[in-house]
mmCIF file of C-alpha atoms in Angstrom:
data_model
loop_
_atom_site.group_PDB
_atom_site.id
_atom_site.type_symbol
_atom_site.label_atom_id
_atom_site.label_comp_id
_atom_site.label_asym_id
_atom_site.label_seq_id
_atom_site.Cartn_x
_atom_site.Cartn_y
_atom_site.Cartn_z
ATOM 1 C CA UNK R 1 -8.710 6.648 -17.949
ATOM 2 C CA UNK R 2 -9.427 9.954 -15.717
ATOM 3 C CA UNK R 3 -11.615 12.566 -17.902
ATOM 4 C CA UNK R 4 -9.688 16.156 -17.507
ATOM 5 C CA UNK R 5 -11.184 19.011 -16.196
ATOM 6 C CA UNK R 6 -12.040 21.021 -18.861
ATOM 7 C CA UNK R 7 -10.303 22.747 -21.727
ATOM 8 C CA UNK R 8 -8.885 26.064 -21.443
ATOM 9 C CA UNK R 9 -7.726 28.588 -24.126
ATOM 10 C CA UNK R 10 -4.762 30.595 -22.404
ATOM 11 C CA UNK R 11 -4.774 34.465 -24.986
ATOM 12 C CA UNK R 12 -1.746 35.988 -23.331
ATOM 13 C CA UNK R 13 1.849 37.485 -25.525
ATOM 14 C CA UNK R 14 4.125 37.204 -22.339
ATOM 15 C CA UNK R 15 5.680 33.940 -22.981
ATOM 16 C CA UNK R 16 7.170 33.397 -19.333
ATOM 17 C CA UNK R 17 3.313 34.050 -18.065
ATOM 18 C CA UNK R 18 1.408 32.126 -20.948
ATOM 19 C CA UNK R 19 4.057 28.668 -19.977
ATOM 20 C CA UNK R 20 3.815 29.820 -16.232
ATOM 21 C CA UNK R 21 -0.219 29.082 -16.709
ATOM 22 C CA UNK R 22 -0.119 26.322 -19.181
ATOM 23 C CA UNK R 23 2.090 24.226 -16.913
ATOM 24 C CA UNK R 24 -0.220 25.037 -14.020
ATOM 25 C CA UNK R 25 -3.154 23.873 -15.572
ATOM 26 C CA UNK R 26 -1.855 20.888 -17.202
ATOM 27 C CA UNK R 27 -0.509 19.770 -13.816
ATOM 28 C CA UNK R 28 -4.106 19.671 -12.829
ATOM 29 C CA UNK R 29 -5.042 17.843 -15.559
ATOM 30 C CA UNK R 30 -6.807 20.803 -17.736
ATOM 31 C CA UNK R 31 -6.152 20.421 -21.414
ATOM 32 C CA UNK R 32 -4.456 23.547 -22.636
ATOM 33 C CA UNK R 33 -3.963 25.776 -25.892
ATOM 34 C CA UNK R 34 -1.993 28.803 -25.976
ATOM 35 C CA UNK R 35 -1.920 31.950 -28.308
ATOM 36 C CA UNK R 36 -0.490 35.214 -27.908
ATOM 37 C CA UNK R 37 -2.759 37.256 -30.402
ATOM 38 C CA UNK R 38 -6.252 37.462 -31.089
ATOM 39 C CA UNK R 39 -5.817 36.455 -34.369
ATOM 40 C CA UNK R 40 -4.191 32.744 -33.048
ATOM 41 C CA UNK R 41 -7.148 33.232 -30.554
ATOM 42 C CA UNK R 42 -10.273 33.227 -32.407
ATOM 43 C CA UNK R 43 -8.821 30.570 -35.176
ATOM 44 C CA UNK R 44 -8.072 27.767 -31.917
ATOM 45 C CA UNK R 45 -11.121 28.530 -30.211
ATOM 46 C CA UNK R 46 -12.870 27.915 -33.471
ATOM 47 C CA UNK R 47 -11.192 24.411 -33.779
ATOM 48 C CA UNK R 48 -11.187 23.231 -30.278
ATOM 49 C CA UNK R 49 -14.195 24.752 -28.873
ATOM 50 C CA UNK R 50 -12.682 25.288 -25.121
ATOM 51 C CA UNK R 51 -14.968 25.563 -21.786
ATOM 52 C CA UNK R 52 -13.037 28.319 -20.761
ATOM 53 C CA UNK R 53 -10.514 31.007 -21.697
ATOM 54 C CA UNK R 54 -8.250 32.730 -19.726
ATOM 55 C CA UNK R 55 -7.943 36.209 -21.831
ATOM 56 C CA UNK R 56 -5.147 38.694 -20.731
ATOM 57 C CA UNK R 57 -6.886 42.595 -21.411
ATOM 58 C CA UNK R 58 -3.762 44.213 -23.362
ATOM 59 C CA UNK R 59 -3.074 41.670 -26.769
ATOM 60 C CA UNK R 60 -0.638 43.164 -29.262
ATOM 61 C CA UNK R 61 -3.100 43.415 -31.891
ATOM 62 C CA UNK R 62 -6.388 43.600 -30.066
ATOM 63 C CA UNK R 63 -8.470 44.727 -26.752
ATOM 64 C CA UNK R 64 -9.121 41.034 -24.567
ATOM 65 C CA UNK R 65 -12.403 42.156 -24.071
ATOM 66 C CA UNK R 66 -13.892 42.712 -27.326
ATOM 67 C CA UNK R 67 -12.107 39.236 -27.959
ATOM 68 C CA UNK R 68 -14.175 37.684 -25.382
ATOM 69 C CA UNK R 69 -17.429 38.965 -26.564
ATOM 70 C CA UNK R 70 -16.512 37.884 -30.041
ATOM 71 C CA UNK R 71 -15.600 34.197 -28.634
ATOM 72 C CA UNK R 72 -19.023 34.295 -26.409
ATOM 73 C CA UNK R 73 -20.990 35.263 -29.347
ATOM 74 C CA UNK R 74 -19.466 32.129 -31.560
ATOM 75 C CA UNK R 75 -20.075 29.990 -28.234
ATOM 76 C CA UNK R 76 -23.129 31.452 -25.180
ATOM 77 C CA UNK R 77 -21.671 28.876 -22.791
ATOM 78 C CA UNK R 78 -17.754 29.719 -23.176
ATOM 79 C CA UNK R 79 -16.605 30.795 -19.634
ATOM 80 C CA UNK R 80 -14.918 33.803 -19.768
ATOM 81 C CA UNK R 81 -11.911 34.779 -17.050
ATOM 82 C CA UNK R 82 -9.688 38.224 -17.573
ATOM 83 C CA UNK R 83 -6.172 39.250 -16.206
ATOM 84 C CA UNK R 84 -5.687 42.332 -15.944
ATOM 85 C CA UNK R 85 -2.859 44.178 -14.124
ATOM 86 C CA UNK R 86 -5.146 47.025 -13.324
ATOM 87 C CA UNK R 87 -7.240 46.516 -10.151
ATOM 88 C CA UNK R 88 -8.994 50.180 -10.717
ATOM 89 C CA UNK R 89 -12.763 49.804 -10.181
ATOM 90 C CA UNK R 90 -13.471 50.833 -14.121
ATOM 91 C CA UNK R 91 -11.126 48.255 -15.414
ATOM 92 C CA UNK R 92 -12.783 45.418 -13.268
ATOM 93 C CA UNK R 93 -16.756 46.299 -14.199
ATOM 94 C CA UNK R 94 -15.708 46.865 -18.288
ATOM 95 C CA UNK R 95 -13.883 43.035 -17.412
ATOM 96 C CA UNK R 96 -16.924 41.845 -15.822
ATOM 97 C CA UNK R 97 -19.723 43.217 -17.879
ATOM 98 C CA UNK R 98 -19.748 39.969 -19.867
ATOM 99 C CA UNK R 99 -17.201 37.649 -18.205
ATOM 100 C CA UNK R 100 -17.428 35.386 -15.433
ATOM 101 C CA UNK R 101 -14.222 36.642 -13.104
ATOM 102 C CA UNK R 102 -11.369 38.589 -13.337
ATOM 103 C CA UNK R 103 -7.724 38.115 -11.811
ATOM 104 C CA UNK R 104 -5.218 40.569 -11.511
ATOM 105 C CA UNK R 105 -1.807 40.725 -12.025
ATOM 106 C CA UNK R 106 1.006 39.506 -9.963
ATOM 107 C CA UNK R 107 -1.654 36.716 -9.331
ATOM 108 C CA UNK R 108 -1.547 33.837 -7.625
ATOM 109 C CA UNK R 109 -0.897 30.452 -9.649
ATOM 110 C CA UNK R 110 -3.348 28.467 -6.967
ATOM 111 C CA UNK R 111 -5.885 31.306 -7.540
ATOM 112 C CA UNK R 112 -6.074 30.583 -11.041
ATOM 113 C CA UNK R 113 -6.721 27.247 -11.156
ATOM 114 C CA UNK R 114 -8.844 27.200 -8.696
ATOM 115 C CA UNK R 115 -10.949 30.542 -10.353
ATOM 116 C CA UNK R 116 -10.846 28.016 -13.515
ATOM 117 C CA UNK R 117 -11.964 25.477 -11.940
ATOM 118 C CA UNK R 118 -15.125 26.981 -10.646
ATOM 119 C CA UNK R 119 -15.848 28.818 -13.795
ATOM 120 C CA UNK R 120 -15.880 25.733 -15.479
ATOM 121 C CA UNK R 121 -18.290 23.761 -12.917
ATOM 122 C CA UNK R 122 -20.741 26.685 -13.285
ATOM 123 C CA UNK R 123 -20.943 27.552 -17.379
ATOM 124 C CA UNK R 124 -20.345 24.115 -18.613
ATOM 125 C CA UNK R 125 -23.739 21.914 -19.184
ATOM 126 C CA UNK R 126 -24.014 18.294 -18.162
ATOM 127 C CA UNK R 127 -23.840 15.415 -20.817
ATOM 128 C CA UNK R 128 -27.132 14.676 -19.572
ATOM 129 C CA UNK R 129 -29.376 17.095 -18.155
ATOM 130 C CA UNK R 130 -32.153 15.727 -15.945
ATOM 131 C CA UNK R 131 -35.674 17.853 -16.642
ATOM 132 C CA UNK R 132 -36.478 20.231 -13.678
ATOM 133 C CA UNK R 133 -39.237 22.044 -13.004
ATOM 134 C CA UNK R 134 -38.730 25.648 -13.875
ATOM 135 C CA UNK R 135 -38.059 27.654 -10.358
ATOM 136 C CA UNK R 136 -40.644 30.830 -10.116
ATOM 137 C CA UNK R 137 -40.721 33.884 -7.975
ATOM 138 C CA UNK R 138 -43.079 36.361 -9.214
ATOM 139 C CA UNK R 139 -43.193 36.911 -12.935
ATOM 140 C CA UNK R 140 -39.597 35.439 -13.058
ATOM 141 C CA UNK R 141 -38.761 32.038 -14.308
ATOM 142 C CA UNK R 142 -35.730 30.104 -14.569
ATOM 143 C CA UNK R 143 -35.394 27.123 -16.431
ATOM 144 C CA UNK R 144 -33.136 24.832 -14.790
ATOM 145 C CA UNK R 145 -32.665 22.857 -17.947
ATOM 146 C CA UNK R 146 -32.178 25.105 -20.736
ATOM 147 C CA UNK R 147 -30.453 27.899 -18.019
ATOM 148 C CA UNK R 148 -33.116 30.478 -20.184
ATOM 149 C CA UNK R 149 -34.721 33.104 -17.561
ATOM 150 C CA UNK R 150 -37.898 34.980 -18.468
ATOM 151 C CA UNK R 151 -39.608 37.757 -16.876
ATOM 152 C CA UNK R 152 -43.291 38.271 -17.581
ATOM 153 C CA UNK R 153 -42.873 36.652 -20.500
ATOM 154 C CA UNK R 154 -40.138 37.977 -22.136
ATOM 155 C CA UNK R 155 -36.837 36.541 -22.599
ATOM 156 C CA UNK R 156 -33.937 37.951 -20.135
ATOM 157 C CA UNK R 157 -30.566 37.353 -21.401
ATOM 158 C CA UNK R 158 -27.867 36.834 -18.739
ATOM 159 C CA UNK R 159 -23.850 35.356 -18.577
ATOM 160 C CA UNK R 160 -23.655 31.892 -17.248
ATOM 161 C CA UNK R 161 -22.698 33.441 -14.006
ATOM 162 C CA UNK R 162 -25.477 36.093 -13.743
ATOM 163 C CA UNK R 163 -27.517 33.128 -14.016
ATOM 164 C CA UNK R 164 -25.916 30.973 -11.524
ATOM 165 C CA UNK R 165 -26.209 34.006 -8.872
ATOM 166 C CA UNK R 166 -30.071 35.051 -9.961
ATOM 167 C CA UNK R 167 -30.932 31.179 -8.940
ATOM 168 C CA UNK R 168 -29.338 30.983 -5.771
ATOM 169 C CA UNK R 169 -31.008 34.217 -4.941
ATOM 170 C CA UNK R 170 -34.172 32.329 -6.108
ATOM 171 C CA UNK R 171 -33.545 29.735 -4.388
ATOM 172 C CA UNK R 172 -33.039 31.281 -0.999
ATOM 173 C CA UNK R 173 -36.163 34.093 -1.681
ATOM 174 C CA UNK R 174 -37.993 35.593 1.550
ATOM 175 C CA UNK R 175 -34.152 35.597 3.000
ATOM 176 C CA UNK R 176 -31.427 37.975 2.872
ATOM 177 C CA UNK R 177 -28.379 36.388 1.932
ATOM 178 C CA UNK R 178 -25.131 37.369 3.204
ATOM 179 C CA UNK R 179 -22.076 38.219 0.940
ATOM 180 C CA UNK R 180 -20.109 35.689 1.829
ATOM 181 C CA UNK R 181 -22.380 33.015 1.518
ATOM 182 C CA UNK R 182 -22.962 34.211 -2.368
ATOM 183 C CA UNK R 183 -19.244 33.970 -2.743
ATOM 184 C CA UNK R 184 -19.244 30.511 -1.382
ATOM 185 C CA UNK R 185 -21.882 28.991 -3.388
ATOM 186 C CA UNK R 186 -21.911 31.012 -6.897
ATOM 187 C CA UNK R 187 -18.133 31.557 -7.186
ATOM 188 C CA UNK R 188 -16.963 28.821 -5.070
ATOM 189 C CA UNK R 189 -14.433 31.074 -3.080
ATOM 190 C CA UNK R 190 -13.531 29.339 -0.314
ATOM 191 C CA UNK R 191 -11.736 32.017 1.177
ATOM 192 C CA UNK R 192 -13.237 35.968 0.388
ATOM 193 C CA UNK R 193 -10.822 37.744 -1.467
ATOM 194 C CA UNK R 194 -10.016 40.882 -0.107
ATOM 195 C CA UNK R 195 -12.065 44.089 -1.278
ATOM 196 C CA UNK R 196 -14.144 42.191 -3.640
ATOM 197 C CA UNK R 197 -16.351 43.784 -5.621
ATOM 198 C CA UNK R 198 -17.528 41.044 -7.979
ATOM 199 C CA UNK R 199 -20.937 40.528 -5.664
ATOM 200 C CA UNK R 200 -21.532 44.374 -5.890
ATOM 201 C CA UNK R 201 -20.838 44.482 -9.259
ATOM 202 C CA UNK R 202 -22.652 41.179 -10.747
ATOM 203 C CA UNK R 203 -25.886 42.678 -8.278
ATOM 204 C CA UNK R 204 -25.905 45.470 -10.227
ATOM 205 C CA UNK R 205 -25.937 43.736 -13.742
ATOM 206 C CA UNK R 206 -28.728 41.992 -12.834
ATOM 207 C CA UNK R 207 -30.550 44.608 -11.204
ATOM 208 C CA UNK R 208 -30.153 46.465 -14.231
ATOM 209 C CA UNK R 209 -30.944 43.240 -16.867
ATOM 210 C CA UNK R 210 -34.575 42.645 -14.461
ATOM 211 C CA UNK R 211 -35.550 46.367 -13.671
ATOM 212 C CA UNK R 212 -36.108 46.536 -17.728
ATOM 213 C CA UNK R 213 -38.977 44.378 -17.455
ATOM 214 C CA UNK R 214 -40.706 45.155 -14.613
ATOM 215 C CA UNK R 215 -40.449 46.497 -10.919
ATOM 216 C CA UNK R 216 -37.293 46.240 -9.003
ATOM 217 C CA UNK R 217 -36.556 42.836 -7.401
ATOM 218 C CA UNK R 218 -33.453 42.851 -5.741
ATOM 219 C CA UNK R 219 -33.218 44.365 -2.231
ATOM 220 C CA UNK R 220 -29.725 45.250 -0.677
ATOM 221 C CA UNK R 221 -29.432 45.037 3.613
ATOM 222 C CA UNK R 222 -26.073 46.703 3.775
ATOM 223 C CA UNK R 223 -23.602 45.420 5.256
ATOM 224 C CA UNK R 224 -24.941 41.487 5.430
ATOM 225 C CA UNK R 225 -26.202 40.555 2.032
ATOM 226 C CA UNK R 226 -28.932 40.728 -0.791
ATOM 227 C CA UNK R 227 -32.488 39.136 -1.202
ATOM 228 C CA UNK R 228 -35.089 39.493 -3.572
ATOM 229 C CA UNK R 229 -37.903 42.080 -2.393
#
């Protein structure tokens, strides 16, 4: 019997769009629950305890994002995707401030699954999780086990994909790496989206998250990429 995917909880009150999504991702094998409120929301995510949910911004009774930081708080490793139908630069940093990507509306069915898909291969833990040793640069330290980070000794507390990006940048230190290349192997674009901002604006959550504990670390060579100084 083939595992699915992943489980996703699809928050969205425009019936044509919520069976539009659902039919999408259960073509690819996801399991799917709908609701339209945030209400029906929190109560399914409660039962089923999905990897993912898709959360539309504007709910009838409720703002998507303050329903996503509810749902993260009840569960650190839920991944966390918005649609949105406004594309204005303040609408996508409040969406990613604590979620993992954003889509906009008229999307893209392909997009979505595919932006699901990667989500999910970055937040969700293995069954088993081999024990690695923890990677170090400076007074940073990243527990590849636990996915904790720690500078100089204090705790830092970052999304699942503020995590995944700080370790690559880890991983690649005394190098800058280019934009693309971040897109490629954090988000698993395979194509960049036009005008992205989500490297610009994850960059600057961490930047922000680090600089609280200690000296700035992250080093910008505009126009190719980011490194850690």
């Amino acid at each position: 019997m083939t595992t699915a995917p992943g489980t996703v909880l699809v928050v969205e009150d425009e019936p044509s769009i919520a069976d539009v999504l659902a039919i999408a991702l259960r073509f690819h094998r996801f399991e799917v629950m709908t609701a339209a409120t945030v209400r029906a929301a929190l109560a399914l995510a409660e039962r089923t305890r999905p990897d993912v949910a898709l959360l539309d911004v504007m709910l009838p009774d409720g703002d998507g994002r303050e329903l996503g930081r509810r749902l993260r708080d009840e569960q650190p490793q839920l991944g966390l995707v918005f649609l949105t139908a406004r594309d204005a630069p303040a609408e996508i940093v409040g969406a990613l401030g604590f979620g993992d990507d954003y889509i906009t509306k008229p999307f893209d069915i392909d997009v979505v699954v595919a932006r699901i898909g990667a989500v999910i291969r970055r937040t969700r833990p293995a069954d088993v999780l081999p024990r690695h040793p923890p990677l170090r640069y400076g007074d940073l330290e990243l527990d590849e086990t636990t996915y904790s980070v720690h500078r100089a000794g204090r705790t830092v507390e970052l999304t699942p994909t503020e995590y995944a990006l700080l370790r690559f940048l880890v991983r690649n230190a005394g190098r800058i790496v280019p934009k693309e290349q971040l897109l490629r192997h954090v988000w698993q674009y395979e194509h960049t989206p036009p005008e992205s901002t989500v490297v610009e604006t994850y960059i600057s959550y961490l930047r922000r998250k680090l600089a609280a504990l200690g000296p700035p670390l992250i080093t910008t060579r505009r126009g190719v990429g980011y490194g850690l100084a």
